[in-house]
Structure formats: C-alpha cells, structure tokens
C-alpha cells in the first residue's frame, strides 16, 4: 500500500502507522482519515499482526483535525454536521474498537481530535515535553469523542474541557491517567514497541478476548451511549455556532488561521 499522508510498516508482528504531514503538524484531514482507516483495517485483518502502534513524524504527534480544511466547508447545516462529525467519531473510535492492542507514541503536540485518538488507544506513551489538551470551547466548538471523563474522571475532565486548556504537560497527563508512561524525548516509539512486543508475545486469542472484555465492561457501564450523547451535543454546538465562533471564523477568513488562533489565545492570556 502506498499512501500520501501516512507511512505504514510491519515488523516482528507489530504494525506501525505514522502520520506524515509534518509541515502541518500532522493535522488530520480527510485523506489522512481514509488512509489510516485503510491501514488499520488491513492490520486488523492480518493474522500475523498482533499489536498496532500509531505515531507521528516531525515536531508533533498531531495538532488535531485540520482547521484549514474545515474552513473550506462553508457553513454546513445540522444534517451535514452530523455526517461530518460521525465520520470524525468513527475515525477516533476505530482505535478503541480494533480487536488488537493499539499503542499511541506521542510527542510535541497531542491536541483536540488527536488527543481523543490517543485516549482511544489502549496504551499511550508520551515523550517529555508533550503538550495535551482540547481548546475547542475557546472558539465555540465541541468535543467529538467524550472519552476524557471515562479515563481521567469527571473532575479532571471538567477542568480541562471547560477551560479549553491546551498546555497539559506529560507529567500531569501521567498523574491523571491520560498516559501510561512518560519517557525521555525521542524514546517514545522505542517504549511503545517494547510494550507492543510484550503484547505480541502473549497468546493472541487471550489478548484480544481480554481487550474485548475490558471494553465490554465499559459498554455495560454506558460508555457507548454516553459517547453518542456527547457526539449529538457536539453536532448541535457546531451547527448552532455563536459569537465566538463567528468572530473566530471572520478573522480566519480575513486574516488567516494564525491570526484567528492568536485572537483565541490572547483572550485567555
């Protein structure tokens, strides 16, 4: 398989998906979504692959969904937002739903949709210096996959999501249970492979059935229903907009994305 926005490799029963838009901080666009889905599906179907690692080239794991691409959509209506965000939701949750263990090796920035993707993976390894967060509420947007309350608890989720902070460091992420291990910068992929190798060396059926049982326990507690409720809320937020969104979009259209992000961040300086 040849791809435009990702690199794919397999070795020692481990499949690797690498985001490869380093000049865009690996922002997640529709092409990357389609290519990741194709690669992950192939790994899921390959009996020789027993664990899957996802990481990013360049300065960041990923800064989240591509805001430039989003701005080119115009003004979607409620039904169109539903289709867009359901596709985003499915993209994130395929890592949770993969029958095989998924491990995220993150560095640099791990923000917004990419943060949710890392939460959806079974294990997350962070390099020192990684910054986490979801700034959506700062410019009138919402959360696609509301996984954070299930991973870090409601207190932490409310603090992080209601302030829209995007500068949670790796050490605090570790304390909150958002990541499993923090390692020296540049060592995150090595650590991810170490854990993936241990999982791949175990009995495949036992590993996959145990992952399924853990996920099923969360479904019994209502995770899937809660996530769908969160998604429906996000659809309403995106379709309704608001003065902050209108101003953000106006600045983005007239002066560019960097100016819009500067306006967003200066309001919270």
PDB file of N, CA, C and O in Angstrom, residues 82-153:
ATOM      1  N   UNK A  82     -23.843  16.516  11.158  1.00  0.00           N
ATOM      2  CA  UNK A  82     -23.994  15.165  11.676  1.00  0.00           C
ATOM      3  C   UNK A  82     -23.133  14.168  10.911  1.00  0.00           C
ATOM      4  O   UNK A  82     -22.450  13.329  11.510  1.00  0.00           O
ATOM      5  N   UNK A  83     -23.133  14.269   9.595  1.00  0.00           N
ATOM      6  CA  UNK A  83     -22.326  13.360   8.768  1.00  0.00           C
ATOM      7  C   UNK A  83     -20.834  13.585   8.978  1.00  0.00           C
ATOM      8  O   UNK A  83     -20.050  12.627   9.078  1.00  0.00           O
ATOM      9  N   UNK A  84     -20.435  14.858   9.048  1.00  0.00           N
ATOM     10  CA  UNK A  84     -19.019  15.188   9.218  1.00  0.00           C
ATOM     11  C   UNK A  84     -18.501  14.656  10.549  1.00  0.00           C
ATOM     12  O   UNK A  84     -17.463  13.977  10.623  1.00  0.00           O
ATOM     13  N   UNK A  85     -19.231  14.945  11.615  1.00  0.00           N
ATOM     14  CA  UNK A  85     -18.748  14.597  12.946  1.00  0.00           C
ATOM     15  C   UNK A  85     -18.888  13.108  13.248  1.00  0.00           C
ATOM     16  O   UNK A  85     -18.094  12.548  14.007  1.00  0.00           O
ATOM     17  N   UNK A  86     -19.875  12.450  12.646  1.00  0.00           N
ATOM     18  CA  UNK A  86     -19.966  10.990  12.801  1.00  0.00           C
ATOM     19  C   UNK A  86     -18.745  10.322  12.162  1.00  0.00           C
ATOM     20  O   UNK A  86     -18.199   9.343  12.716  1.00  0.00           O
ATOM     21  N   UNK A  87     -18.296  10.839  11.021  1.00  0.00           N
ATOM     22  CA  UNK A  87     -17.093  10.295  10.386  1.00  0.00           C
ATOM     23  C   UNK A  87     -15.869  10.530  11.272  1.00  0.00           C
ATOM     24  O   UNK A  87     -15.012   9.642  11.424  1.00  0.00           O
ATOM     25  N   UNK A  88     -15.775  11.721  11.874  1.00  0.00           N
ATOM     26  CA  UNK A  88     -14.665  12.007  12.789  1.00  0.00           C
ATOM     27  C   UNK A  88     -14.707  11.074  14.002  1.00  0.00           C
ATOM     28  O   UNK A  88     -13.669  10.561  14.440  1.00  0.00           O
ATOM     29  N   UNK A  89     -15.892  10.874  14.543  1.00  0.00           N
ATOM     30  CA  UNK A  89     -16.074   9.999  15.695  1.00  0.00           C
ATOM     31  C   UNK A  89     -15.640   8.571  15.364  1.00  0.00           C
ATOM     32  O   UNK A  89     -14.901   7.931  16.128  1.00  0.00           O
ATOM     33  N   UNK A  90     -16.070   8.059  14.237  1.00  0.00           N
ATOM     34  CA  UNK A  90     -15.713   6.694  13.838  1.00  0.00           C
ATOM     35  C   UNK A  90     -14.207   6.564  13.623  1.00  0.00           C
ATOM     36  O   UNK A  90     -13.619   5.524  13.943  1.00  0.00           O
ATOM     37  N   UNK A  91     -13.593   7.617  13.083  1.00  0.00           N
ATOM     38  CA  UNK A  91     -12.144   7.607  12.880  1.00  0.00           C
ATOM     39  C   UNK A  91     -11.419   7.440  14.209  1.00  0.00           C
ATOM     40  O   UNK A  91     -10.480   6.641  14.329  1.00  0.00           O
ATOM     41  N   UNK A  92     -11.834   8.192  15.219  1.00  0.00           N
ATOM     42  CA  UNK A  92     -11.205   8.100  16.537  1.00  0.00           C
ATOM     43  C   UNK A  92     -11.460   6.747  17.180  1.00  0.00           C
ATOM     44  O   UNK A  92     -10.536   6.068  17.652  1.00  0.00           O
ATOM     45  N   UNK A  93     -12.710   6.312  17.181  1.00  0.00           N
ATOM     46  CA  UNK A  93     -13.100   5.129  17.934  1.00  0.00           C
ATOM     47  C   UNK A  93     -12.631   3.821  17.311  1.00  0.00           C
ATOM     48  O   UNK A  93     -12.666   2.772  17.973  1.00  0.00           O
ATOM     49  N   UNK A  94     -12.161   3.847  16.059  1.00  0.00           N
ATOM     50  CA  UNK A  94     -11.670   2.607  15.464  1.00  0.00           C
ATOM     51  C   UNK A  94     -10.437   2.091  16.207  1.00  0.00           C
ATOM     52  O   UNK A  94     -10.151   0.889  16.181  1.00  0.00           O
ATOM     53  N   UNK A  95      -9.729   2.976  16.900  1.00  0.00           N
ATOM     54  CA  UNK A  95      -8.582   2.517  17.690  1.00  0.00           C
ATOM     55  C   UNK A  95      -9.041   1.836  18.971  1.00  0.00           C
ATOM     56  O   UNK A  95      -8.427   0.884  19.431  1.00  0.00           O
ATOM     57  N   UNK A  96     -10.119   2.323  19.556  1.00  0.00           N
ATOM     58  CA  UNK A  96     -10.725   1.652  20.716  1.00  0.00           C
ATOM     59  C   UNK A  96     -11.319   0.307  20.290  1.00  0.00           C
ATOM     60  O   UNK A  96     -11.189  -0.690  21.002  1.00  0.00           O
ATOM     61  N   UNK A  97     -11.959   0.283  19.128  1.00  0.00           N
ATOM     62  CA  UNK A  97     -12.689  -0.897  18.675  1.00  0.00           C
ATOM     63  C   UNK A  97     -11.826  -1.926  17.967  1.00  0.00           C
ATOM     64  O   UNK A  97     -12.296  -3.039  17.708  1.00  0.00           O
ATOM     65  N   UNK A  98     -10.591  -1.582  17.632  1.00  0.00           N
ATOM     66  CA  UNK A  98      -9.715  -2.564  16.989  1.00  0.00           C
ATOM     67  C   UNK A  98      -9.619  -3.811  17.861  1.00  0.00           C
ATOM     68  O   UNK A  98      -9.453  -3.714  19.081  1.00  0.00           O
ATOM     69  N   UNK A  99      -9.741  -5.000  17.275  1.00  0.00           N
ATOM     70  CA  UNK A  99      -9.623  -6.223  18.084  1.00  0.00           C
ATOM     71  C   UNK A  99      -8.221  -6.426  18.649  1.00  0.00           C
ATOM     72  O   UNK A  99      -8.043  -7.220  19.582  1.00  0.00           O
ATOM     73  N   UNK A 100      -7.254  -5.707  18.115  1.00  0.00           N
ATOM     74  CA  UNK A 100      -5.868  -5.871  18.541  1.00  0.00           C
ATOM     75  C   UNK A 100      -5.421  -4.686  19.396  1.00  0.00           C
ATOM     76  O   UNK A 100      -5.979  -3.586  19.279  1.00  0.00           O
ATOM     77  N   UNK A 101      -4.448  -4.885  20.270  1.00  0.00           N
ATOM     78  CA  UNK A 101      -3.980  -3.783  21.109  1.00  0.00           C
ATOM     79  C   UNK A 101      -3.454  -2.622  20.263  1.00  0.00           C
ATOM     80  O   UNK A 101      -2.719  -2.833  19.290  1.00  0.00           O
ATOM     81  N   UNK A 102      -3.827  -1.403  20.644  1.00  0.00           N
ATOM     82  CA  UNK A 102      -3.349  -0.205  19.953  1.00  0.00           C
ATOM     83  C   UNK A 102      -2.561   0.644  20.936  1.00  0.00           C
ATOM     84  O   UNK A 102      -3.002   0.882  22.058  1.00  0.00           O
ATOM     85  N   UNK A 103      -1.397   1.100  20.495  1.00  0.00           N
ATOM     86  CA  UNK A 103      -0.495   1.873  21.355  1.00  0.00           C
ATOM     87  C   UNK A 103      -0.150   3.177  20.643  1.00  0.00           C
ATOM     88  O   UNK A 103       0.319   3.154  19.498  1.00  0.00           O
ATOM     89  N   UNK A 104      -0.379   4.304  21.289  1.00  0.00           N
ATOM     90  CA  UNK A 104      -0.020   5.606  20.742  1.00  0.00           C
ATOM     91  C   UNK A 104       1.304   6.049  21.343  1.00  0.00           C
ATOM     92  O   UNK A 104       1.482   6.022  22.562  1.00  0.00           O
ATOM     93  N   UNK A 105       2.239   6.468  20.485  1.00  0.00           N
ATOM     94  CA  UNK A 105       3.503   7.057  20.923  1.00  0.00           C
ATOM     95  C   UNK A 105       3.460   8.524  20.536  1.00  0.00           C
ATOM     96  O   UNK A 105       3.532   8.864  19.351  1.00  0.00           O
ATOM     97  N   UNK A 106       3.310   9.399  21.536  1.00  0.00           N
ATOM     98  CA  UNK A 106       3.037  10.808  21.240  1.00  0.00           C
ATOM     99  C   UNK A 106       4.192  11.695  21.686  1.00  0.00           C
ATOM    100  O   UNK A 106       4.926  11.380  22.634  1.00  0.00           O
ATOM    101  N   UNK A 107       4.311  12.835  20.991  1.00  0.00           N
ATOM    102  CA  UNK A 107       5.347  13.812  21.318  1.00  0.00           C
ATOM    103  C   UNK A 107       4.905  15.174  20.798  1.00  0.00           C
ATOM    104  O   UNK A 107       3.966  15.269  20.007  1.00  0.00           O
ATOM    105  N   UNK A 108       5.574  16.209  21.231  1.00  0.00           N
ATOM    106  CA  UNK A 108       5.261  17.540  20.721  1.00  0.00           C
ATOM    107  C   UNK A 108       3.879  17.981  21.143  1.00  0.00           C
ATOM    108  O   UNK A 108       3.633  18.257  22.322  1.00  0.00           O
ATOM    109  N   UNK A 109       2.961  18.024  20.186  1.00  0.00           N
ATOM    110  CA  UNK A 109       1.569  18.372  20.455  1.00  0.00           C
ATOM    111  C   UNK A 109       0.667  17.163  20.250  1.00  0.00           C
ATOM    112  O   UNK A 109       0.814  16.420  19.272  1.00  0.00           O
ATOM    113  N   UNK A 110      -0.254  16.993  21.180  1.00  0.00           N
ATOM    114  CA  UNK A 110      -1.280  15.949  21.081  1.00  0.00           C
ATOM    115  C   UNK A 110      -2.586  16.617  21.500  1.00  0.00           C
ATOM    116  O   UNK A 110      -2.972  16.580  22.667  1.00  0.00           O
ATOM    117  N   UNK A 111      -3.245  17.258  20.549  1.00  0.00           N
ATOM    118  CA  UNK A 111      -4.327  18.180  20.857  1.00  0.00           C
ATOM    119  C   UNK A 111      -5.630  17.810  20.158  1.00  0.00           C
ATOM    120  O   UNK A 111      -5.629  17.158  19.110  1.00  0.00           O
ATOM    121  N   UNK A 112      -6.730  18.248  20.768  1.00  0.00           N
ATOM    122  CA  UNK A 112      -8.068  18.178  20.166  1.00  0.00           C
ATOM    123  C   UNK A 112      -8.371  16.752  19.703  1.00  0.00           C
ATOM    124  O   UNK A 112      -8.301  15.823  20.493  1.00  0.00           O
ATOM    125  N   UNK A 113      -8.704  16.568  18.427  1.00  0.00           N
ATOM    126  CA  UNK A 113      -9.049  15.241  17.935  1.00  0.00           C
ATOM    127  C   UNK A 113      -7.930  14.229  18.089  1.00  0.00           C
ATOM    128  O   UNK A 113      -8.184  13.033  18.313  1.00  0.00           O
ATOM    129  N   UNK A 114      -6.687  14.683  17.992  1.00  0.00           N
ATOM    130  CA  UNK A 114      -5.553  13.773  18.178  1.00  0.00           C
ATOM    131  C   UNK A 114      -5.444  13.332  19.633  1.00  0.00           C
ATOM    132  O   UNK A 114      -5.058  12.193  19.927  1.00  0.00           O
ATOM    133  N   UNK A 115      -5.781  14.226  20.557  1.00  0.00           N
ATOM    134  CA  UNK A 115      -5.834  13.880  21.974  1.00  0.00           C
ATOM    135  C   UNK A 115      -6.883  12.807  22.206  1.00  0.00           C
ATOM    136  O   UNK A 115      -6.653  11.827  22.936  1.00  0.00           O
ATOM    137  N   UNK A 116      -8.043  12.954  21.576  1.00  0.00           N
ATOM    138  CA  UNK A 116      -9.098  11.953  21.708  1.00  0.00           C
ATOM    139  C   UNK A 116      -8.664  10.620  21.105  1.00  0.00           C
ATOM    140  O   UNK A 116      -8.979   9.552  21.641  1.00  0.00           O
ATOM    141  N   UNK A 117      -7.933  10.669  20.002  1.00  0.00           N
ATOM    142  CA  UNK A 117      -7.433   9.435  19.395  1.00  0.00           C
ATOM    143  C   UNK A 117      -6.467   8.726  20.339  1.00  0.00           C
ATOM    144  O   UNK A 117      -6.523   7.503  20.497  1.00  0.00           O
ATOM    145  N   UNK A 118      -5.577   9.497  20.984  1.00  0.00           N
ATOM    146  CA  UNK A 118      -4.639   8.893  21.935  1.00  0.00           C
ATOM    147  C   UNK A 118      -5.383   8.275  23.115  1.00  0.00           C
ATOM    148  O   UNK A 118      -4.996   7.219  23.622  1.00  0.00           O
ATOM    149  N   UNK A 119      -6.474   8.931  23.553  1.00  0.00           N
ATOM    150  CA  UNK A 119      -7.297   8.362  24.622  1.00  0.00           C
ATOM    151  C   UNK A 119      -7.956   7.062  24.169  1.00  0.00           C
ATOM    152  O   UNK A 119      -8.158   6.154  24.977  1.00  0.00           O
ATOM    153  N   UNK A 120      -8.311   6.978  22.891  1.00  0.00           N
ATOM    154  CA  UNK A 120      -8.984   5.789  22.370  1.00  0.00           C
ATOM    155  C   UNK A 120      -8.041   4.601  22.248  1.00  0.00           C
ATOM    156  O   UNK A 120      -8.492   3.455  22.202  1.00  0.00           O
ATOM    157  N   UNK A 121      -6.735   4.865  22.178  1.00  0.00           N
ATOM    158  CA  UNK A 121      -5.779   3.759  22.112  1.00  0.00           C
ATOM    159  C   UNK A 121      -5.690   3.071  23.474  1.00  0.00           C
ATOM    160  O   UNK A 121      -5.944   3.668  24.515  1.00  0.00           O
ATOM    161  N   UNK A 122      -5.313   1.814  23.466  1.00  0.00           N
ATOM    162  CA  UNK A 122      -5.264   1.028  24.698  1.00  0.00           C
ATOM    163  C   UNK A 122      -4.152   1.492  25.631  1.00  0.00           C
ATOM    164  O   UNK A 122      -4.302   1.446  26.854  1.00  0.00           O
ATOM    165  N   UNK A 123      -3.053   1.934  25.062  1.00  0.00           N
ATOM    166  CA  UNK A 123      -1.898   2.400  25.831  1.00  0.00           C
ATOM    167  C   UNK A 123      -1.361   3.652  25.145  1.00  0.00           C
ATOM    168  O   UNK A 123      -1.340   3.733  23.910  1.00  0.00           O
ATOM    169  N   UNK A 124      -0.929   4.637  25.943  1.00  0.00           N
ATOM    170  CA  UNK A 124      -0.322   5.840  25.380  1.00  0.00           C
ATOM    171  C   UNK A 124       1.012   6.111  26.071  1.00  0.00           C
ATOM    172  O   UNK A 124       1.075   6.165  27.307  1.00  0.00           O
ATOM    173  N   UNK A 125       2.044   6.269  25.261  1.00  0.00           N
ATOM    174  CA  UNK A 125       3.376   6.613  25.749  1.00  0.00           C
ATOM    175  C   UNK A 125       3.665   8.046  25.316  1.00  0.00           C
ATOM    176  O   UNK A 125       3.496   8.391  24.143  1.00  0.00           O
ATOM    177  N   UNK A 126       4.098   8.880  26.263  1.00  0.00           N
ATOM    178  CA  UNK A 126       4.357  10.287  25.958  1.00  0.00           C
ATOM    179  C   UNK A 126       5.827  10.626  26.171  1.00  0.00           C
ATOM    180  O   UNK A 126       6.437  10.211  27.162  1.00  0.00           O
ATOM    181  N   UNK A 127       6.367  11.403  25.239  1.00  0.00           N
ATOM    182  CA  UNK A 127       7.704  11.954  25.419  1.00  0.00           C
ATOM    183  C   UNK A 127       7.635  13.150  26.361  1.00  0.00           C
ATOM    184  O   UNK A 127       6.639  13.879  26.397  1.00  0.00           O
ATOM    185  N   UNK A 128       8.671  13.355  27.129  1.00  0.00           N
ATOM    186  CA  UNK A 128       8.758  14.563  27.934  1.00  0.00           C
ATOM    187  C   UNK A 128       8.623  15.782  27.012  1.00  0.00           C
ATOM    188  O   UNK A 128       9.172  15.807  25.920  1.00  0.00           O
ATOM    189  N   UNK A 129       7.888  16.780  27.480  1.00  0.00           N
ATOM    190  CA  UNK A 129       7.685  17.973  26.667  1.00  0.00           C
ATOM    191  C   UNK A 129       6.422  17.944  25.834  1.00  0.00           C
ATOM    192  O   UNK A 129       6.069  18.955  25.208  1.00  0.00           O
ATOM    193  N   UNK A 130       5.720  16.802  25.810  1.00  0.00           N
ATOM    194  CA  UNK A 130       4.463  16.727  25.063  1.00  0.00           C
ATOM    195  C   UNK A 130       3.424  17.619  25.730  1.00  0.00           C
ATOM    196  O   UNK A 130       3.353  17.708  26.946  1.00  0.00           O
ATOM    197  N   UNK A 131       2.607  18.284  24.901  1.00  0.00           N
ATOM    198  CA  UNK A 131       1.517  19.119  25.399  1.00  0.00           C
ATOM    199  C   UNK A 131       0.190  18.536  24.950  1.00  0.00           C
ATOM    200  O   UNK A 131       0.005  18.218  23.768  1.00  0.00           O
ATOM    201  N   UNK A 132      -0.716  18.381  25.923  1.00  0.00           N
ATOM    202  CA  UNK A 132      -2.028  17.794  25.681  1.00  0.00           C
ATOM    203  C   UNK A 132      -3.119  18.836  25.921  1.00  0.00           C
ATOM    204  O   UNK A 132      -2.928  19.790  26.664  1.00  0.00           O
ATOM    205  N   UNK A 133      -4.290  18.588  25.337  1.00  0.00           N
ATOM    206  CA  UNK A 133      -5.434  19.427  25.656  1.00  0.00           C
ATOM    207  C   UNK A 133      -6.449  19.491  24.542  1.00  0.00           C
ATOM    208  O   UNK A 133      -6.228  18.979  23.436  1.00  0.00           O
ATOM    209  N   UNK A 134      -7.590  20.121  24.878  1.00  0.00           N
ATOM    210  CA  UNK A 134      -8.672  20.289  23.912  1.00  0.00           C
ATOM    211  C   UNK A 134      -9.198  21.725  24.017  1.00  0.00           C
ATOM    212  O   UNK A 134      -9.987  22.037  24.912  1.00  0.00           O
ATOM    213  N   UNK A 135      -8.773  22.605  23.109  1.00  0.00           N
ATOM    214  CA  UNK A 135      -9.132  24.026  23.204  1.00  0.00           C
ATOM    215  C   UNK A 135     -10.472  24.386  22.564  1.00  0.00           C
ATOM    216  O   UNK A 135     -10.774  25.566  22.400  1.00  0.00           O
ATOM    217  N   UNK A 136     -11.288  23.407  22.242  1.00  0.00           N
ATOM    218  CA  UNK A 136     -12.485  23.660  21.442  1.00  0.00           C
ATOM    219  C   UNK A 136     -13.409  24.738  22.014  1.00  0.00           C
ATOM    220  O   UNK A 136     -13.928  25.576  21.278  1.00  0.00           O
ATOM    221  N   UNK A 137     -13.641  24.718  23.333  1.00  0.00           N
ATOM    222  CA  UNK A 137     -14.595  25.683  23.894  1.00  0.00           C
ATOM    223  C   UNK A 137     -14.106  27.121  23.762  1.00  0.00           C
ATOM    224  O   UNK A 137     -14.895  28.061  23.869  1.00  0.00           O
ATOM    225  N   UNK A 138     -12.831  27.308  23.521  1.00  0.00           N
ATOM    226  CA  UNK A 138     -12.291  28.667  23.416  1.00  0.00           C
ATOM    227  C   UNK A 138     -12.725  29.366  22.128  1.00  0.00           C
ATOM    228  O   UNK A 138     -12.630  30.577  22.028  1.00  0.00           O
ATOM    229  N   UNK A 139     -13.170  28.597  21.150  1.00  0.00           N
ATOM    230  CA  UNK A 139     -13.641  29.251  19.919  1.00  0.00           C
ATOM    231  C   UNK A 139     -14.985  28.681  19.466  1.00  0.00           C
ATOM    232  O   UNK A 139     -15.313  28.656  18.290  1.00  0.00           O
ATOM    233  N   UNK A 140     -15.789  28.251  20.443  1.00  0.00           N
ATOM    234  CA  UNK A 140     -17.159  27.882  20.153  1.00  0.00           C
ATOM    235  C   UNK A 140     -17.352  26.547  19.493  1.00  0.00           C
ATOM    236  O   UNK A 140     -18.354  26.321  18.807  1.00  0.00           O
ATOM    237  N   UNK A 141     -16.421  25.617  19.718  1.00  0.00           N
ATOM    238  CA  UNK A 141     -16.554  24.283  19.158  1.00  0.00           C
ATOM    239  C   UNK A 141     -16.805  23.286  20.284  1.00  0.00           C
ATOM    240  O   UNK A 141     -16.984  23.675  21.435  1.00  0.00           O
ATOM    241  N   UNK A 142     -16.849  21.988  19.970  1.00  0.00           N
ATOM    242  CA  UNK A 142     -17.173  20.985  20.973  1.00  0.00           C
ATOM    243  C   UNK A 142     -16.298  19.753  20.853  1.00  0.00           C
ATOM    244  O   UNK A 142     -15.411  19.681  20.010  1.00  0.00           O
ATOM    245  N   UNK A 143     -16.580  18.769  21.696  1.00  0.00           N
ATOM    246  CA  UNK A 143     -15.781  17.549  21.791  1.00  0.00           C
ATOM    247  C   UNK A 143     -16.444  16.447  20.969  1.00  0.00           C
ATOM    248  O   UNK A 143     -17.642  16.193  21.115  1.00  0.00           O
ATOM    249  N   UNK A 144     -15.683  15.774  20.137  1.00  0.00           N
ATOM    250  CA  UNK A 144     -16.234  14.739  19.260  1.00  0.00           C
ATOM    251  C   UNK A 144     -16.434  13.428  20.017  1.00  0.00           C
ATOM    252  O   UNK A 144     -17.529  12.875  20.031  1.00  0.00           O
ATOM    253  N   UNK A 145     -15.368  12.927  20.639  1.00  0.00           N
ATOM    254  CA  UNK A 145     -15.434  11.659  21.381  1.00  0.00           C
ATOM    255  C   UNK A 145     -15.124  11.954  22.847  1.00  0.00           C
ATOM    256  O   UNK A 145     -13.965  12.126  23.219  1.00  0.00           O
ATOM    257  N   UNK A 146     -16.161  12.018  23.666  1.00  0.00           N
ATOM    258  CA  UNK A 146     -16.050  12.441  25.062  1.00  0.00           C
ATOM    259  C   UNK A 146     -15.494  11.316  25.933  1.00  0.00           C
ATOM    260  O   UNK A 146     -16.142  10.818  26.858  1.00  0.00           O
ATOM    261  N   UNK A 147     -14.253  10.941  25.655  1.00  0.00           N
ATOM    262  CA  UNK A 147     -13.610   9.848  26.376  1.00  0.00           C
ATOM    263  C   UNK A 147     -12.950  10.294  27.673  1.00  0.00           C
ATOM    264  O   UNK A 147     -12.754   9.483  28.585  1.00  0.00           O
ATOM    265  N   UNK A 148     -12.598  11.567  27.765  1.00  0.00           N
ATOM    266  CA  UNK A 148     -11.787  12.013  28.896  1.00  0.00           C
ATOM    267  C   UNK A 148     -12.418  11.728  30.256  1.00  0.00           C
ATOM    268  O   UNK A 148     -11.713  11.298  31.176  1.00  0.00           O
ATOM    269  N   UNK A 149     -13.744  11.945  30.458  1.00  0.00           N
ATOM    270  CA  UNK A 149     -14.315  11.629  31.781  1.00  0.00           C
ATOM    271  C   UNK A 149     -14.146  10.165  32.165  1.00  0.00           C
ATOM    272  O   UNK A 149     -14.028   9.848  33.357  1.00  0.00           O
ATOM    273  N   UNK A 150     -14.149   9.284  31.184  1.00  0.00           N
ATOM    274  CA  UNK A 150     -14.016   7.851  31.462  1.00  0.00           C
ATOM    275  C   UNK A 150     -12.581   7.480  31.804  1.00  0.00           C
ATOM    276  O   UNK A 150     -12.337   6.499  32.508  1.00  0.00           O
ATOM    277  N   UNK A 151     -11.629   8.250  31.292  1.00  0.00           N
ATOM    278  CA  UNK A 151     -10.218   7.938  31.512  1.00  0.00           C
ATOM    279  C   UNK A 151      -9.678   8.650  32.746  1.00  0.00           C
ATOM    280  O   UNK A 151      -8.989   8.045  33.574  1.00  0.00           O
ATOM    281  N   UNK A 152      -9.998   9.936  32.902  1.00  0.00           N
ATOM    282  CA  UNK A 152      -9.408  10.748  33.963  1.00  0.00           C
ATOM    283  C   UNK A 152     -10.394  11.119  35.061  1.00  0.00           C
ATOM    284  O   UNK A 152      -9.976  11.684  36.073  1.00  0.00           O
ATOM    285  N   UNK A 153     -11.689  10.822  34.886  1.00  0.00           N
ATOM    286  CA  UNK A 153     -12.692  11.169  35.879  1.00  0.00           C
ATOM    287  C   UNK A 153     -13.332  12.517  35.604  1.00  0.00           C
ATOM    288  O   UNK A 153     -12.801  13.336  34.866  1.00  0.00           O
TER     289      UNK A 153
END
